[in-house]
XYZ file of C-alpha atoms in Angstrom:
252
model
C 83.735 137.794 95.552
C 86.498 140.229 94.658
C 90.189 139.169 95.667
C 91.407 142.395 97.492
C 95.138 142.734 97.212
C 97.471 145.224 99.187
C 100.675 147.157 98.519
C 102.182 148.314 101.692
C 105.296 148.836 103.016
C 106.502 151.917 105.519
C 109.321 152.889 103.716
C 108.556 155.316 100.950
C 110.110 154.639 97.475
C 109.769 151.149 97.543
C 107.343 151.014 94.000
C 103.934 150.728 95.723
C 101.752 152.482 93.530
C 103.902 151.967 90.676
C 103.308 148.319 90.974
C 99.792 148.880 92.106
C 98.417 151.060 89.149
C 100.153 149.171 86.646
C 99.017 145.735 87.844
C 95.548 146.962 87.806
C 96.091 147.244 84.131
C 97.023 144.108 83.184
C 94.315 142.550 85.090
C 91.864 144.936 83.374
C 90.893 142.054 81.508
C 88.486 141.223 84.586
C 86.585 143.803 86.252
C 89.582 145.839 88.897
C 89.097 148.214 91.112
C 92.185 150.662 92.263
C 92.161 152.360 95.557
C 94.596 155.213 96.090
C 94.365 155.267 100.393
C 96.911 157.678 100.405
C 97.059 161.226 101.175
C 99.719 161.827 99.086
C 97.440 160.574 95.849
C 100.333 158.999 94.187
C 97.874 156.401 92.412
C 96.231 159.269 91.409
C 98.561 161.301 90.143
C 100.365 158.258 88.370
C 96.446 157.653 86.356
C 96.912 161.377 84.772
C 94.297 162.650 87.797
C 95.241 166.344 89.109
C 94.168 165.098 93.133
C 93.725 169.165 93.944
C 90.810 168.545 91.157
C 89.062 165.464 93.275
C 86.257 166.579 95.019
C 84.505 163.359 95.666
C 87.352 160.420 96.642
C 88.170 157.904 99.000
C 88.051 160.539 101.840
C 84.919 161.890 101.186
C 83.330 158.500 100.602
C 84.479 157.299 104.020
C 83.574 160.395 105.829
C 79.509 159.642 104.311
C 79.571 156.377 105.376
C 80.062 156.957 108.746
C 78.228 159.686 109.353
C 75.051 159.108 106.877
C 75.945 155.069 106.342
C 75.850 155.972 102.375
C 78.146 157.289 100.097
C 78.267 159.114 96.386
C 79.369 155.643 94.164
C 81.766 158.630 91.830
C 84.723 156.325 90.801
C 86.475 157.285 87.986
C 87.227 154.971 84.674
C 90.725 156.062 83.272
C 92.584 152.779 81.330
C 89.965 150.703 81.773
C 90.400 150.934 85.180
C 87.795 151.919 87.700
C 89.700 154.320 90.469
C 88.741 155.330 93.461
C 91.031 158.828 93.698
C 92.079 160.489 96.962
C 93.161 164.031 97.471
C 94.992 166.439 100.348
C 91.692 165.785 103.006
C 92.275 162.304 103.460
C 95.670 162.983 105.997
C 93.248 164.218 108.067
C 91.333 160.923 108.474
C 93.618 159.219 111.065
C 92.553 161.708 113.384
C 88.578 161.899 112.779
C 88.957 158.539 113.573
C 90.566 158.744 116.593
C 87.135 158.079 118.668
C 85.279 155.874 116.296
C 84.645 152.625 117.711
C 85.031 150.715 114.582
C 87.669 152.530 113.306
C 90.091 150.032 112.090
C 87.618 148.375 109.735
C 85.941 151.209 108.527
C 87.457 150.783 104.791
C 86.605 146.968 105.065
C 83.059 147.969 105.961
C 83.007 150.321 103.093
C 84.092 148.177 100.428
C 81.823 145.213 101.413
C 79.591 146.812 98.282
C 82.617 146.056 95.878
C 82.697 142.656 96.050
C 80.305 141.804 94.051
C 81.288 144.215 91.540
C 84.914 143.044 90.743
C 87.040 140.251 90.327
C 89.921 142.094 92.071
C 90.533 144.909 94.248
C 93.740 146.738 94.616
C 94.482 148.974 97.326
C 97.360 151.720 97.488
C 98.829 152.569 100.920
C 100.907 155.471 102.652
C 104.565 154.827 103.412
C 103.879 154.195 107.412
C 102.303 151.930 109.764
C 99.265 154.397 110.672
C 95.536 153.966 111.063
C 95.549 154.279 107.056
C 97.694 150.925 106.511
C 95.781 149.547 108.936
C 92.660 149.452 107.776
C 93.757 148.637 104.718
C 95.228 145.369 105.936
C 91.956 144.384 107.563
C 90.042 145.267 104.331
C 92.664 142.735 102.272
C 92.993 139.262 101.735
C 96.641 139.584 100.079
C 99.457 141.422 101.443
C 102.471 142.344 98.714
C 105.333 144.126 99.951
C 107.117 146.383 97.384
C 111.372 145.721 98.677
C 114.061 148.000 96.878
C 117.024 146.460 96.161
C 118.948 148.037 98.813
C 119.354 147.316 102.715
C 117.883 149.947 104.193
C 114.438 148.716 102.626
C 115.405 145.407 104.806
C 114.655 147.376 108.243
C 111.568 148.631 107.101
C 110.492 145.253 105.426
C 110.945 143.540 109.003
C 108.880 146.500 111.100
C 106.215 145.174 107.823
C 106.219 142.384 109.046
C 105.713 142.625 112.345
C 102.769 144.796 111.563
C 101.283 141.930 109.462
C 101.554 139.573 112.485
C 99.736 141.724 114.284
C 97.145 142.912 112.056
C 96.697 138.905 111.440
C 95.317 138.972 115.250
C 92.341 140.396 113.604
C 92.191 139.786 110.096
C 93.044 136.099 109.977
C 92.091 136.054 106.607
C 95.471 138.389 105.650
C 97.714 136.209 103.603
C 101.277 137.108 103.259
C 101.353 136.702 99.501
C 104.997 137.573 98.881
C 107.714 140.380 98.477
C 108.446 142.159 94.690
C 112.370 143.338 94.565
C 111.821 146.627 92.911
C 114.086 148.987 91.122
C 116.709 145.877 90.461
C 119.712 146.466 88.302
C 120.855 142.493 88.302
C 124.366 143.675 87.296
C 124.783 144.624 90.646
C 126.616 143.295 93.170
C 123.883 144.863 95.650
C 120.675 143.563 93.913
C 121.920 140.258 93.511
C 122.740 140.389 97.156
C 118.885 141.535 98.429
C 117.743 139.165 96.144
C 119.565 136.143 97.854
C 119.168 137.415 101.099
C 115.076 137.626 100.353
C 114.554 134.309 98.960
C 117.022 133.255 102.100
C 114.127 134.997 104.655
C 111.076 134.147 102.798
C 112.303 131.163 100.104
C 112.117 131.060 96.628
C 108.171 130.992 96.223
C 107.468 134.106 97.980
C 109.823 136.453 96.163
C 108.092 137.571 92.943
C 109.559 138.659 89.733
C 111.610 141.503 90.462
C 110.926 144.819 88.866
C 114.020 146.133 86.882
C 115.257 149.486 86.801
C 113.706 151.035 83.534
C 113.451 154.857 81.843
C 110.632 153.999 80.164
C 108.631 153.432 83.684
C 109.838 156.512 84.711
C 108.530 158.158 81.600
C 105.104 156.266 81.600
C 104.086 157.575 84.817
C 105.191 161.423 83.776
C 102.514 160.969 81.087
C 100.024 158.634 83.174
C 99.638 155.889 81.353
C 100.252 152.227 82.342
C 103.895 150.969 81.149
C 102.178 147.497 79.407
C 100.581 150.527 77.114
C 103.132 152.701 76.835
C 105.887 150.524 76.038
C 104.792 147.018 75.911
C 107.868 145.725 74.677
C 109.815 147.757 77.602
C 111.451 145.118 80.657
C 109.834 146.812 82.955
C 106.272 146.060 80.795
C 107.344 142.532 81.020
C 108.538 142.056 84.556
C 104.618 143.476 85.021
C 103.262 140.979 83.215
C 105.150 138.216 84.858
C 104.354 139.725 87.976
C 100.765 139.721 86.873
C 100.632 135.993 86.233
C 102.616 135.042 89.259
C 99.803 136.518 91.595
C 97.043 134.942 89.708
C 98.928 131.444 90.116
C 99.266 132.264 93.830
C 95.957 133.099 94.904
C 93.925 130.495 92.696
């Protein structure tokens, strides 16, 4: 059975997909799946993919299964990554789901079929706490939350929260894997303070490697490819990596 793992957090900015895609390609060792559940196709865009050029994604996928209960299997292989793209259409989900009974499990429901296919599933979310994140906590067994090293990102990490408690109502199986400082300069007075004050919140064992500030991220994801390819020997490509083994030691 695939481990499904999610990246959420309502503030925007906070490294979700950057953490997301790139993960996915250290673990494309075993068989991964990536998800981009966002209108806004960052995932997508991030893997090289023009999302104005997606005709078949995560949208249109959903929108067959609940009408026909069957769906076009069209992912798309980029990396050695299988992705499932999204495009523009899927902001209009939320509200085709408004009267559908089962509507905050209908991407759990859909990926049932990927289980058996991968080791791991990845799944990129919007930056709120609508219908979308939703469903994509009750299709996960991990929760990550991206943090940026600044204190602002501590409100919206705390509303996270609070949506993971409840969401935890009915997905018991939702683990609270940990949080990933993002975008850390450890000179700083300020990153060395949201550092502290994380591991002071959650302890030391939920705060992950954090993510250091790094051009040659910046520059991987203007060209699409995956910074452990682009620049292996990059921090940022090694933060990943340690990242990458951190999660595998969690969830054994």
């Amino acid at each position: 059975m695939a481990k499904v793992i999610v990246f959420a957090n309502r503030k925007g900015g906070s490294g979700k997909t950057t953490l997301a895609f790139n993960l996915s390609h250290v673990f494309k060792s075993q068989k991964t799946l990536l998800i981009d559940f966002d209108s806004q196709a960052h995932s997508t865009v991030y893997a090289g993919i023009n999302p104005f050029d997606v005709k078949y994604g995560i949208y249109e996928m959903i929108v067959d299964y609940i009408n026909t209960g069957k769906y076009k299997d069209e992912k798309i292989n980029i990396h050695n990554i299988d992705i499932i793209p999204s495009n523009q259409n899927l902001s209009a989900l939320e509200i085709e789901l408004a009267s559908y009974e089962e509507r905050n499990f209908v991407l759990k429901d859909l990926i049932i079929d990927f289980h058996n296919e991968y080791d791991y599933i990845f799944i990129d979310t919007p930056p709120s706490l609508g219908l979308l994140t939703i469903n994509a906590l009750n299709a996960s067994d991990y929760l990550l939350i991206p943090v940026k090293s600044d204190f602002l990102s501590l409100v919206g990490l705390s509303q996270m929260m609070e949506i993971y408690y409840k969401v935890n109502v009915e997905n018991p199986n939702l683990k609270f894997l940990g949080v990933i400082p993002t975008m850390v300069d450890k000179r700083t007075k300020i990153s060395k303070e949201i550092i502290g004050e994380l591991k002071k919140i959650f302890g030391d064992k939920k705060v992950l490697t954090p993510l250091r500030n790094d051009v040659k991220l910046i520059e991987s994801s203007s060209h699409g490819i995956p910074i452990t390819k682009y620049a292996p020997k990059s921090r940022a490509s090694l933060d990943i990596k340690k990242i990458a083994k951190e999660i595998q030691e969690l969830i054994k």
